[in-house]
Amino acid sequence: MSDVGDTVETTVGTVEESGILDAPLVIGGRTFRSRLIVGTGKYADNRTMVEAIRASGTEMVTVAVRRVDLDRTKEEGILYHLSPDEFFLLANTAGCYTAEDAVRYARLARAAGFNEWIKLEVIGDQTTLLPDVAATLEAARTLAAEGFKVMAYTNDDLVTALRLEEAGCVAVMPLASPIGSGLGVVNPYFIREIKRRLEVPVIVDAGVGTASDACVTMEQGVDGILMNTALAAADDPVRMAHAMRHAILAGRLAYLAGRMPSREIAVPSSPVTGMLD
Amino acid sequence: MSDNATIHVHLNGKEREVASAHTVHSLIESLELHPSLVVVELNREILPREAYGDVPVREGDTIELVHFVGGG
């Protein structure tokens, strides 16, 4: 599916890398040219996953920590398909429902020997997959004290976001809408408010469904987006990855450019004078 | 391997019979896994990779072998 146009990709890449129109994203002292972080779960096959991830232009991918399947009936380890030299690995604590479990998974992830970064995620409700913010805070404090660079998945609550920043997180990641829902940003005001008040980067994590969602999300002024299902569950993940790359850049530049005021009245764009008799 | 040369361990949630002569390293290799891609939790403690070759597998050990899989 790489017929989607090397020309446009090159153009986007040029803008991303030029540093003229936008500054790079810096998280925890590490610089990223792409403002997109992508997950590696739920793809129909590994080849499509790798192709989509490359097409997205991302430099950081999330991975999960799980038992090795000794019966080989499930998937092999992700590192058989994705090189840690090509992508910065951000391990997650997905599936954890307590602070204790999240800390355990984070320590296992660090012991893999790649880096000390962790996407902290402590779920509080099985139906909505909304975060347990008390447990998330507790785990964030523990992990930050142990030297982890914590990127914390949280809800769109300002006070929790502030507490996570105080706890030492290198990025705070409020949801746009529930994980895997594809509902887009349900509360743009709260996302803007979190971005306004935090010093650390704000990455919107979860809920973006398509390119327009990504664009609208970036127009709120946030520093980046983390997504998985929007790519993996698209009919054509590689094409969608190209679309997301463009949408994120478009939304970011539109935010930086500053939009015109919206008004519920028409104003002509052409001169009203000089018309013929 | 002699007749009494096996022990029982709890490996990734299942009871397994393995050779008693195993170190953690040789156990991982016997499962056709790459030691460099596997993280070991032995009786709830993470085992540093450099210790795999030195630590024997003992009767009744609870061993978790984990790795990275696709996730969001």
mmCIF file of C-alpha atoms in Angstrom:
data_model
loop_
_atom_site.group_PDB
_atom_site.id
_atom_site.type_symbol
_atom_site.label_atom_id
_atom_site.label_comp_id
_atom_site.label_asym_id
_atom_site.label_seq_id
_atom_site.Cartn_x
_atom_site.Cartn_y
_atom_site.Cartn_z
ATOM 1 C CA MET A 1 0.000 0.000 0.000
ATOM 2 C CA SER A 2 2.936 2.338 -0.389
ATOM 3 C CA ASP A 3 1.340 3.693 -3.546
ATOM 4 C CA VAL A 4 -0.265 6.395 -1.411
ATOM 5 C CA GLY A 5 2.226 8.898 -2.698
ATOM 6 C CA ASP A 6 5.820 9.359 -1.758
ATOM 7 C CA THR A 7 5.546 12.961 -2.856
ATOM 8 C CA VAL A 8 3.082 14.046 -0.187
ATOM 9 C CA GLU A 9 4.928 11.994 2.372
ATOM 10 C CA THR A 10 8.134 13.757 1.514
ATOM 11 C CA THR A 11 6.405 17.104 1.828
ATOM 12 C CA VAL A 12 5.054 16.259 5.257
ATOM 13 C CA GLY A 13 8.404 14.862 6.310
ATOM 14 C CA THR A 14 10.110 18.023 5.178
ATOM 15 C CA VAL A 15 7.808 20.176 7.267
ATOM 16 C CA GLU A 16 8.189 17.910 10.279
ATOM 17 C CA GLU A 17 11.944 17.895 10.029
ATOM 18 C CA SER A 18 12.560 21.452 8.950
ATOM 19 C CA GLY A 19 11.913 22.925 12.379
ATOM 20 C CA ILE A 20 10.852 26.118 10.648
ATOM 21 C CA LEU A 21 7.100 25.892 11.056
ATOM 22 C CA ASP A 22 7.087 24.045 14.364
ATOM 23 C CA ALA A 23 9.509 23.209 17.134
ATOM 24 C CA PRO A 24 10.184 19.542 17.844
ATOM 25 C CA LEU A 25 8.363 17.778 20.669
ATOM 26 C CA VAL A 26 10.528 17.279 23.746
ATOM 27 C CA ILE A 27 9.436 14.761 26.367
ATOM 28 C CA GLY A 28 11.597 13.934 29.353
ATOM 29 C CA GLY A 29 14.638 15.461 27.664
ATOM 30 C CA ARG A 30 14.188 13.418 24.495
ATOM 31 C CA THR A 31 13.371 15.100 21.185
ATOM 32 C CA PHE A 32 10.792 13.813 18.725
ATOM 33 C CA ARG A 33 10.060 15.257 15.299
ATOM 34 C CA SER A 34 6.748 13.450 15.041
ATOM 35 C CA ARG A 35 3.890 14.395 17.347
ATOM 36 C CA LEU A 36 2.285 11.012 16.845
ATOM 37 C CA ILE A 37 2.816 8.002 19.088
ATOM 38 C CA VAL A 38 1.248 4.754 17.943
ATOM 39 C CA GLY A 39 0.317 1.473 19.514
ATOM 40 C CA THR A 40 1.162 -1.934 18.106
ATOM 41 C CA GLY A 41 -1.924 -3.899 19.133
ATOM 42 C CA LYS A 42 -4.858 -5.359 17.268
ATOM 43 C CA TYR A 43 -3.447 -5.340 13.723
ATOM 44 C CA ALA A 44 -4.677 -8.068 11.393
ATOM 45 C CA ASP A 45 -1.076 -9.082 10.721
ATOM 46 C CA ASN A 46 2.423 -7.988 11.634
ATOM 47 C CA ARG A 47 3.372 -6.887 8.135
ATOM 48 C CA THR A 48 0.509 -4.403 7.985
ATOM 49 C CA MET A 49 1.419 -3.192 11.462
ATOM 50 C CA VAL A 50 5.002 -2.438 10.509
ATOM 51 C CA GLU A 51 3.969 -0.769 7.261
ATOM 52 C CA ALA A 52 1.353 1.372 8.987
ATOM 53 C CA ILE A 53 3.739 2.398 11.736
ATOM 54 C CA ARG A 54 6.348 3.442 9.191
ATOM 55 C CA ALA A 55 3.733 5.354 7.190
ATOM 56 C CA SER A 56 2.617 7.234 10.297
ATOM 57 C CA GLY A 57 6.031 8.850 10.621
ATOM 58 C CA THR A 58 6.112 8.065 14.324
ATOM 59 C CA GLU A 59 9.297 7.605 16.292
ATOM 60 C CA MET A 60 7.747 6.085 19.418
ATOM 61 C CA VAL A 61 5.593 2.971 19.661
ATOM 62 C CA THR A 62 3.849 1.434 22.622
ATOM 63 C CA VAL A 63 4.143 -2.232 23.538
ATOM 64 C CA ALA A 64 2.531 -4.369 26.229
ATOM 65 C CA VAL A 65 4.136 -6.719 28.748
ATOM 66 C CA ARG A 66 2.701 -10.225 28.742
ATOM 67 C CA ARG A 67 3.604 -13.796 29.566
ATOM 68 C CA VAL A 68 5.471 -15.629 26.821
ATOM 69 C CA ASP A 69 3.055 -18.116 25.329
ATOM 70 C CA LEU A 70 4.884 -21.368 25.859
ATOM 71 C CA ASP A 71 2.417 -23.276 23.703
ATOM 72 C CA ARG A 72 3.028 -20.921 20.783
ATOM 73 C CA THR A 73 -0.635 -20.637 20.008
ATOM 74 C CA LYS A 74 -0.667 -16.848 20.311
ATOM 75 C CA GLU A 75 1.461 -14.119 18.808
ATOM 76 C CA GLU A 76 5.189 -14.086 19.089
ATOM 77 C CA GLY A 77 7.022 -11.276 20.775
ATOM 78 C CA ILE A 78 6.686 -7.940 19.028
ATOM 79 C CA LEU A 79 10.457 -7.535 18.782
ATOM 80 C CA TYR A 80 10.548 -10.271 16.159
ATOM 81 C CA HIS A 81 8.759 -7.761 13.924
ATOM 82 C CA LEU A 82 9.686 -4.281 15.139
ATOM 83 C CA SER A 83 13.255 -3.194 15.700
ATOM 84 C CA PRO A 84 14.003 -1.183 18.843
ATOM 85 C CA ASP A 85 16.702 0.509 16.777
ATOM 86 C CA GLU A 86 14.057 1.902 14.439
ATOM 87 C CA PHE A 87 11.453 2.910 17.021
ATOM 88 C CA PHE A 88 11.685 4.123 20.599
ATOM 89 C CA LEU A 89 9.796 1.604 22.722
ATOM 90 C CA LEU A 90 7.256 2.856 25.223
ATOM 91 C CA ALA A 91 6.097 -0.105 27.303
ATOM 92 C CA ASN A 92 2.682 0.169 28.883
ATOM 93 C CA THR A 93 0.954 -1.187 31.956
ATOM 94 C CA ALA A 94 -2.249 -1.897 30.061
ATOM 95 C CA GLY A 95 -4.494 -4.428 31.700
ATOM 96 C CA CYS A 96 -3.480 -3.431 35.235
ATOM 97 C CA TYR A 97 -6.241 -2.587 37.701
ATOM 98 C CA THR A 98 -4.136 -1.767 40.773
ATOM 99 C CA ALA A 99 -1.160 0.484 41.460
ATOM 100 C CA GLU A 100 0.769 -2.545 42.688
ATOM 101 C CA ASP A 101 0.246 -4.436 39.424
ATOM 102 C CA ALA A 102 1.153 -1.395 37.344
ATOM 103 C CA VAL A 103 4.410 -0.967 39.271
ATOM 104 C CA ARG A 104 5.169 -4.673 38.806
ATOM 105 C CA TYR A 105 4.611 -4.489 35.048
ATOM 106 C CA ALA A 106 6.658 -1.294 34.773
ATOM 107 C CA ARG A 107 9.597 -2.907 36.549
ATOM 108 C CA LEU A 108 9.390 -5.936 34.251
ATOM 109 C CA ALA A 109 9.334 -3.615 31.246
ATOM 110 C CA ARG A 110 12.416 -1.773 32.440
ATOM 111 C CA ALA A 111 14.205 -5.079 33.044
ATOM 112 C CA ALA A 112 13.826 -5.778 29.323
ATOM 113 C CA GLY A 113 16.744 -3.398 29.070
ATOM 114 C CA PHE A 114 15.669 -0.810 26.501
ATOM 115 C CA ASN A 115 14.769 2.266 28.518
ATOM 116 C CA GLU A 116 13.181 3.479 31.735
ATOM 117 C CA TRP A 117 10.080 4.953 30.108
ATOM 118 C CA ILE A 118 6.616 3.705 30.920
ATOM 119 C CA LYS A 119 3.142 4.483 29.709
ATOM 120 C CA LEU A 120 1.311 4.200 33.006
ATOM 121 C CA GLU A 121 -2.237 3.008 32.730
ATOM 122 C CA VAL A 122 -4.325 1.803 35.665
ATOM 123 C CA ILE A 123 -7.860 0.942 34.667
ATOM 124 C CA GLY A 124 -10.694 1.462 37.121
ATOM 125 C CA ASP A 125 -13.720 0.212 35.232
ATOM 126 C CA GLN A 126 -13.953 -2.761 32.905
ATOM 127 C CA THR A 127 -16.826 -1.436 30.838
ATOM 128 C CA THR A 128 -15.510 2.011 29.972
ATOM 129 C CA LEU A 129 -11.792 1.324 30.588
ATOM 130 C CA LEU A 130 -11.714 4.677 32.351
ATOM 131 C CA PRO A 131 -8.658 5.156 34.548
ATOM 132 C CA ASP A 132 -8.495 4.699 38.310
ATOM 133 C CA VAL A 133 -6.975 8.096 38.999
ATOM 134 C CA ALA A 134 -6.150 7.439 42.663
ATOM 135 C CA ALA A 135 -4.260 4.271 41.755
ATOM 136 C CA THR A 136 -2.639 5.995 38.772
ATOM 137 C CA LEU A 137 -1.348 8.766 41.043
ATOM 138 C CA GLU A 138 -0.046 6.302 43.586
ATOM 139 C CA ALA A 139 1.790 4.287 40.917
ATOM 140 C CA ALA A 140 3.108 7.481 39.276
ATOM 141 C CA ARG A 141 4.682 8.617 42.544
ATOM 142 C CA THR A 142 6.284 5.226 43.151
ATOM 143 C CA LEU A 143 7.628 4.910 39.612
ATOM 144 C CA ALA A 144 8.905 8.484 39.378
ATOM 145 C CA ALA A 145 10.771 7.948 42.657
ATOM 146 C CA GLU A 146 12.365 4.841 41.119
ATOM 147 C CA GLY A 147 13.654 6.872 38.195
ATOM 148 C CA PHE A 148 11.045 5.943 35.622
ATOM 149 C CA LYS A 149 10.006 8.450 32.988
ATOM 150 C CA VAL A 150 6.278 8.180 33.420
ATOM 151 C CA MET A 151 3.775 9.116 30.742
ATOM 152 C CA ALA A 152 0.454 8.781 32.513
ATOM 153 C CA TYR A 153 -2.827 7.922 30.843
ATOM 154 C CA THR A 154 -5.610 9.735 32.677
ATOM 155 C CA ASN A 155 -9.074 11.132 32.190
ATOM 156 C CA ASP A 156 -9.766 14.698 31.075
ATOM 157 C CA ASP A 157 -9.742 16.012 34.637
ATOM 158 C CA LEU A 158 -7.569 19.066 35.277
ATOM 159 C CA VAL A 159 -6.893 18.439 38.960
ATOM 160 C CA THR A 160 -5.723 14.876 38.325
ATOM 161 C CA ALA A 161 -3.515 16.145 35.514
ATOM 162 C CA LEU A 162 -1.960 18.721 37.853
ATOM 163 C CA ARG A 163 -1.343 16.071 40.519
ATOM 164 C CA LEU A 164 0.277 13.757 37.962
ATOM 165 C CA GLU A 165 2.595 16.560 36.943
ATOM 166 C CA GLU A 166 3.465 17.203 40.594
ATOM 167 C CA ALA A 167 4.108 13.475 40.986
ATOM 168 C CA GLY A 168 6.920 13.794 38.456
ATOM 169 C CA CYS A 169 5.366 12.506 35.239
ATOM 170 C CA VAL A 170 7.264 13.574 32.115
ATOM 171 C CA ALA A 171 3.988 13.779 30.180
ATOM 172 C CA VAL A 172 0.327 13.682 31.076
ATOM 173 C CA MET A 173 -1.997 11.899 28.668
ATOM 174 C CA PRO A 174 -5.684 12.691 29.023
ATOM 175 C CA LEU A 175 -8.132 10.686 26.945
ATOM 176 C CA ALA A 176 -10.097 12.221 24.095
ATOM 177 C CA SER A 177 -12.790 9.589 24.723
ATOM 178 C CA PRO A 178 -12.738 5.969 25.948
ATOM 179 C CA ILE A 179 -10.042 3.589 24.681
ATOM 180 C CA GLY A 180 -10.988 2.012 21.371
ATOM 181 C CA SER A 181 -14.212 4.032 21.088
ATOM 182 C CA GLY A 182 -13.221 6.243 18.166
ATOM 183 C CA LEU A 183 -15.544 8.963 19.459
ATOM 184 C CA GLY A 184 -13.027 11.777 19.051
ATOM 185 C CA VAL A 185 -12.569 14.586 21.596
ATOM 186 C CA VAL A 186 -15.693 14.620 23.720
ATOM 187 C CA ASN A 187 -14.530 17.525 25.853
ATOM 188 C CA PRO A 188 -12.267 19.919 23.988
ATOM 189 C CA TYR A 189 -12.588 22.587 26.684
ATOM 190 C CA PHE A 190 -11.106 20.320 29.385
ATOM 191 C CA ILE A 191 -8.312 19.256 27.049
ATOM 192 C CA ARG A 192 -7.482 22.918 26.367
ATOM 193 C CA GLU A 193 -7.608 23.730 30.065
ATOM 194 C CA ILE A 194 -5.230 20.888 30.913
ATOM 195 C CA LYS A 195 -2.836 22.044 28.202
ATOM 196 C CA ARG A 196 -3.001 25.637 29.427
ATOM 197 C CA ARG A 197 -2.162 24.713 32.993
ATOM 198 C CA LEU A 198 0.542 22.057 32.664
ATOM 199 C CA GLU A 199 4.224 22.606 32.063
ATOM 200 C CA VAL A 200 4.950 19.058 30.908
ATOM 201 C CA PRO A 201 3.787 17.920 27.471
ATOM 202 C CA VAL A 202 0.136 16.955 27.140
ATOM 203 C CA ILE A 203 -0.429 13.996 24.821
ATOM 204 C CA VAL A 204 -4.020 13.044 24.082
ATOM 205 C CA ASP A 205 -4.226 9.280 24.462
ATOM 206 C CA ALA A 206 -7.217 7.234 23.319
ATOM 207 C CA GLY A 207 -10.458 7.941 21.511
ATOM 208 C CA VAL A 208 -9.276 9.455 18.241
ATOM 209 C CA GLY A 209 -11.135 7.641 15.464
ATOM 210 C CA THR A 210 -10.220 9.263 12.176
ATOM 211 C CA ALA A 211 -8.140 12.041 10.663
ATOM 212 C CA SER A 212 -10.599 14.837 11.449
ATOM 213 C CA ASP A 213 -10.557 13.787 15.117
ATOM 214 C CA ALA A 214 -6.774 13.981 15.141
ATOM 215 C CA CYS A 215 -6.835 17.383 13.480
ATOM 216 C CA VAL A 216 -9.419 18.793 15.909
ATOM 217 C CA THR A 217 -7.458 17.349 18.821
ATOM 218 C CA MET A 218 -4.234 19.020 17.715
ATOM 219 C CA GLU A 219 -6.118 22.296 17.171
ATOM 220 C CA GLN A 220 -6.768 22.350 20.923
ATOM 221 C CA GLY A 221 -3.047 23.040 21.325
ATOM 222 C CA VAL A 222 -1.911 19.738 22.778
ATOM 223 C CA ASP A 223 1.597 18.486 22.148
ATOM 224 C CA GLY A 224 0.756 15.205 20.493
ATOM 225 C CA ILE A 225 -1.542 12.212 20.160
ATOM 226 C CA LEU A 226 -1.183 8.550 21.040
ATOM 227 C CA MET A 227 -3.419 6.217 19.064
ATOM 228 C CA ASN A 228 -3.747 2.538 18.276
ATOM 229 C CA THR A 229 -7.198 1.358 17.235
ATOM 230 C CA ALA A 230 -7.756 4.199 14.763
ATOM 231 C CA LEU A 231 -4.977 2.718 12.655
ATOM 232 C CA ALA A 232 -5.278 -0.970 13.467
ATOM 233 C CA ALA A 233 -9.051 -1.132 12.960
ATOM 234 C CA ALA A 234 -9.181 0.977 9.795
ATOM 235 C CA ASP A 235 -10.043 -0.929 6.633
ATOM 236 C CA ASP A 236 -6.665 0.149 5.297
ATOM 237 C CA PRO A 237 -4.331 0.852 8.221
ATOM 238 C CA VAL A 238 -1.457 2.048 6.028
ATOM 239 C CA ARG A 239 -3.595 4.645 4.260
ATOM 240 C CA MET A 240 -5.058 5.743 7.571
ATOM 241 C CA ALA A 241 -1.535 6.104 8.981
ATOM 242 C CA HIS A 242 -0.676 8.495 6.140
ATOM 243 C CA ALA A 243 -3.919 10.365 6.821
ATOM 244 C CA MET A 244 -3.154 10.669 10.525
ATOM 245 C CA ARG A 245 0.338 11.953 9.834
ATOM 246 C CA HIS A 246 -1.120 14.696 7.669
ATOM 247 C CA ALA A 247 -3.974 15.430 10.059
ATOM 248 C CA ILE A 248 -1.688 15.862 13.030
ATOM 249 C CA LEU A 249 0.576 18.178 11.119
ATOM 250 C CA ALA A 250 -2.409 20.110 9.763
ATOM 251 C CA GLY A 251 -3.994 20.475 13.191
ATOM 252 C CA ARG A 252 -0.718 21.488 14.783
ATOM 253 C CA LEU A 253 0.038 24.136 12.175
ATOM 254 C CA ALA A 254 -3.531 25.445 12.285
ATOM 255 C CA TYR A 255 -3.215 25.799 16.059
ATOM 256 C CA LEU A 256 0.096 27.623 15.744
ATOM 257 C CA ALA A 257 -1.236 29.775 12.913
ATOM 258 C CA GLY A 258 -4.177 30.957 15.002
ATOM 259 C CA ARG A 259 -7.584 30.562 13.437
ATOM 260 C CA MET A 260 -9.820 33.421 12.310
ATOM 261 C CA PRO A 261 -12.677 34.297 14.629
ATOM 262 C CA SER A 262 -15.819 32.360 13.856
ATOM 263 C CA ARG A 263 -18.999 34.411 13.533
ATOM 264 C CA GLU A 264 -22.497 33.591 12.509
ATOM 265 C CA ILE A 265 -22.601 36.218 9.800
ATOM 266 C CA ALA A 266 -21.313 36.289 6.247
ATOM 267 C CA VAL A 267 -18.545 38.694 5.343
ATOM 268 C CA PRO A 268 -17.651 39.020 1.642
ATOM 269 C CA SER A 269 -14.142 38.103 0.650
ATOM 270 C CA SER A 270 -14.183 40.212 -2.539
ATOM 271 C CA PRO A 271 -14.443 44.030 -2.673
ATOM 272 C CA VAL A 272 -17.986 45.350 -2.398
ATOM 273 C CA THR A 273 -16.978 48.419 -4.400
ATOM 274 C CA GLY A 274 -16.023 48.593 -8.071
ATOM 275 C CA MET A 275 -19.045 46.679 -9.278
ATOM 276 C CA LEU A 276 -20.345 47.507 -12.780
ATOM 277 C CA ASP A 277 -23.485 49.554 -13.200
ATOM 278 C CA MET B 1 19.060 -37.385 32.117
ATOM 279 C CA SER B 2 18.493 -39.865 34.958
ATOM 280 C CA ASP B 3 15.074 -40.902 36.232
ATOM 281 C CA ASN B 4 15.020 -38.544 39.194
ATOM 282 C CA ALA B 5 16.376 -35.642 37.301
ATOM 283 C CA THR B 6 13.158 -33.669 37.029
ATOM 284 C CA ILE B 7 11.533 -31.088 39.280
ATOM 285 C CA HIS B 8 8.177 -29.337 39.315
ATOM 286 C CA VAL B 9 7.895 -25.604 38.793
ATOM 287 C CA HIS B 10 5.055 -23.141 38.298
ATOM 288 C CA LEU B 11 5.944 -21.748 34.903
ATOM 289 C CA ASN B 12 3.786 -18.997 33.420
ATOM 290 C CA GLY B 13 0.799 -20.095 35.419
ATOM 291 C CA LYS B 14 1.096 -23.799 34.737
ATOM 292 C CA GLU B 15 2.645 -26.689 36.606
ATOM 293 C CA ARG B 16 5.545 -28.043 34.556
ATOM 294 C CA GLU B 17 8.086 -30.789 34.919
ATOM 295 C CA VAL B 18 11.556 -29.658 33.905
ATOM 296 C CA ALA B 19 15.064 -31.005 34.180
ATOM 297 C CA SER B 20 16.558 -30.428 37.607
ATOM 298 C CA ALA B 21 19.906 -29.513 36.115
ATOM 299 C CA HIS B 22 18.509 -26.315 34.602
ATOM 300 C CA THR B 23 19.706 -22.843 35.260
ATOM 301 C CA VAL B 24 17.271 -20.104 34.308
ATOM 302 C CA HIS B 25 19.329 -19.546 31.171
ATOM 303 C CA SER B 26 19.241 -23.172 30.057
ATOM 304 C CA LEU B 27 15.537 -23.408 30.883
ATOM 305 C CA ILE B 28 14.834 -20.454 28.593
ATOM 306 C CA GLU B 29 16.926 -21.992 25.839
ATOM 307 C CA SER B 30 15.205 -25.364 26.264
ATOM 308 C CA LEU B 31 11.931 -23.560 25.534
ATOM 309 C CA GLU B 32 13.477 -22.235 22.312
ATOM 310 C CA LEU B 33 13.317 -18.646 23.493
ATOM 311 C CA HIS B 34 15.961 -15.943 23.227
ATOM 312 C CA PRO B 35 17.251 -15.046 26.703
ATOM 313 C CA SER B 36 17.858 -11.496 25.477
ATOM 314 C CA LEU B 37 14.167 -11.055 24.658
ATOM 315 C CA VAL B 38 12.737 -12.530 27.837
ATOM 316 C CA VAL B 39 12.367 -10.964 31.264
ATOM 317 C CA VAL B 40 12.291 -13.351 34.193
ATOM 318 C CA GLU B 41 10.418 -12.989 37.432
ATOM 319 C CA LEU B 42 11.527 -15.705 39.861
ATOM 320 C CA ASN B 43 9.331 -16.081 42.934
ATOM 321 C CA ARG B 44 8.005 -12.529 42.400
ATOM 322 C CA GLU B 45 11.494 -10.997 42.133
ATOM 323 C CA ILE B 46 12.880 -9.771 38.826
ATOM 324 C CA LEU B 47 16.015 -11.669 37.932
ATOM 325 C CA PRO B 48 18.714 -9.548 36.257
ATOM 326 C CA ARG B 49 19.614 -10.952 32.847
ATOM 327 C CA GLU B 50 23.281 -11.372 33.782
ATOM 328 C CA ALA B 51 22.216 -13.783 36.553
ATOM 329 C CA TYR B 52 20.288 -16.175 34.284
ATOM 330 C CA GLY B 53 23.267 -18.474 33.840
ATOM 331 C CA ASP B 54 24.088 -18.637 37.552
ATOM 332 C CA VAL B 55 20.693 -19.195 39.111
ATOM 333 C CA PRO B 56 19.506 -22.811 39.318
ATOM 334 C CA VAL B 57 15.870 -23.699 38.835
ATOM 335 C CA ARG B 58 14.572 -25.297 42.050
ATOM 336 C CA GLU B 59 11.648 -27.515 42.971
ATOM 337 C CA GLY B 60 8.546 -25.425 43.568
ATOM 338 C CA ASP B 61 9.867 -22.237 41.953
ATOM 339 C CA THR B 62 7.317 -19.844 40.536
ATOM 340 C CA ILE B 63 8.717 -18.522 37.287
ATOM 341 C CA GLU B 64 7.207 -15.930 34.989
ATOM 342 C CA LEU B 65 8.729 -15.432 31.557
ATOM 343 C CA VAL B 66 7.453 -12.237 29.974
ATOM 344 C CA HIS B 67 8.146 -10.295 26.827
ATOM 345 C CA PHE B 68 6.772 -7.406 24.786
ATOM 346 C CA VAL B 69 3.706 -7.972 22.642
ATOM 347 C CA GLY B 70 1.576 -5.626 20.578
ATOM 348 C CA GLY B 71 -0.389 -3.131 22.661
ATOM 349 C CA GLY B 72 -1.634 0.428 22.810
#
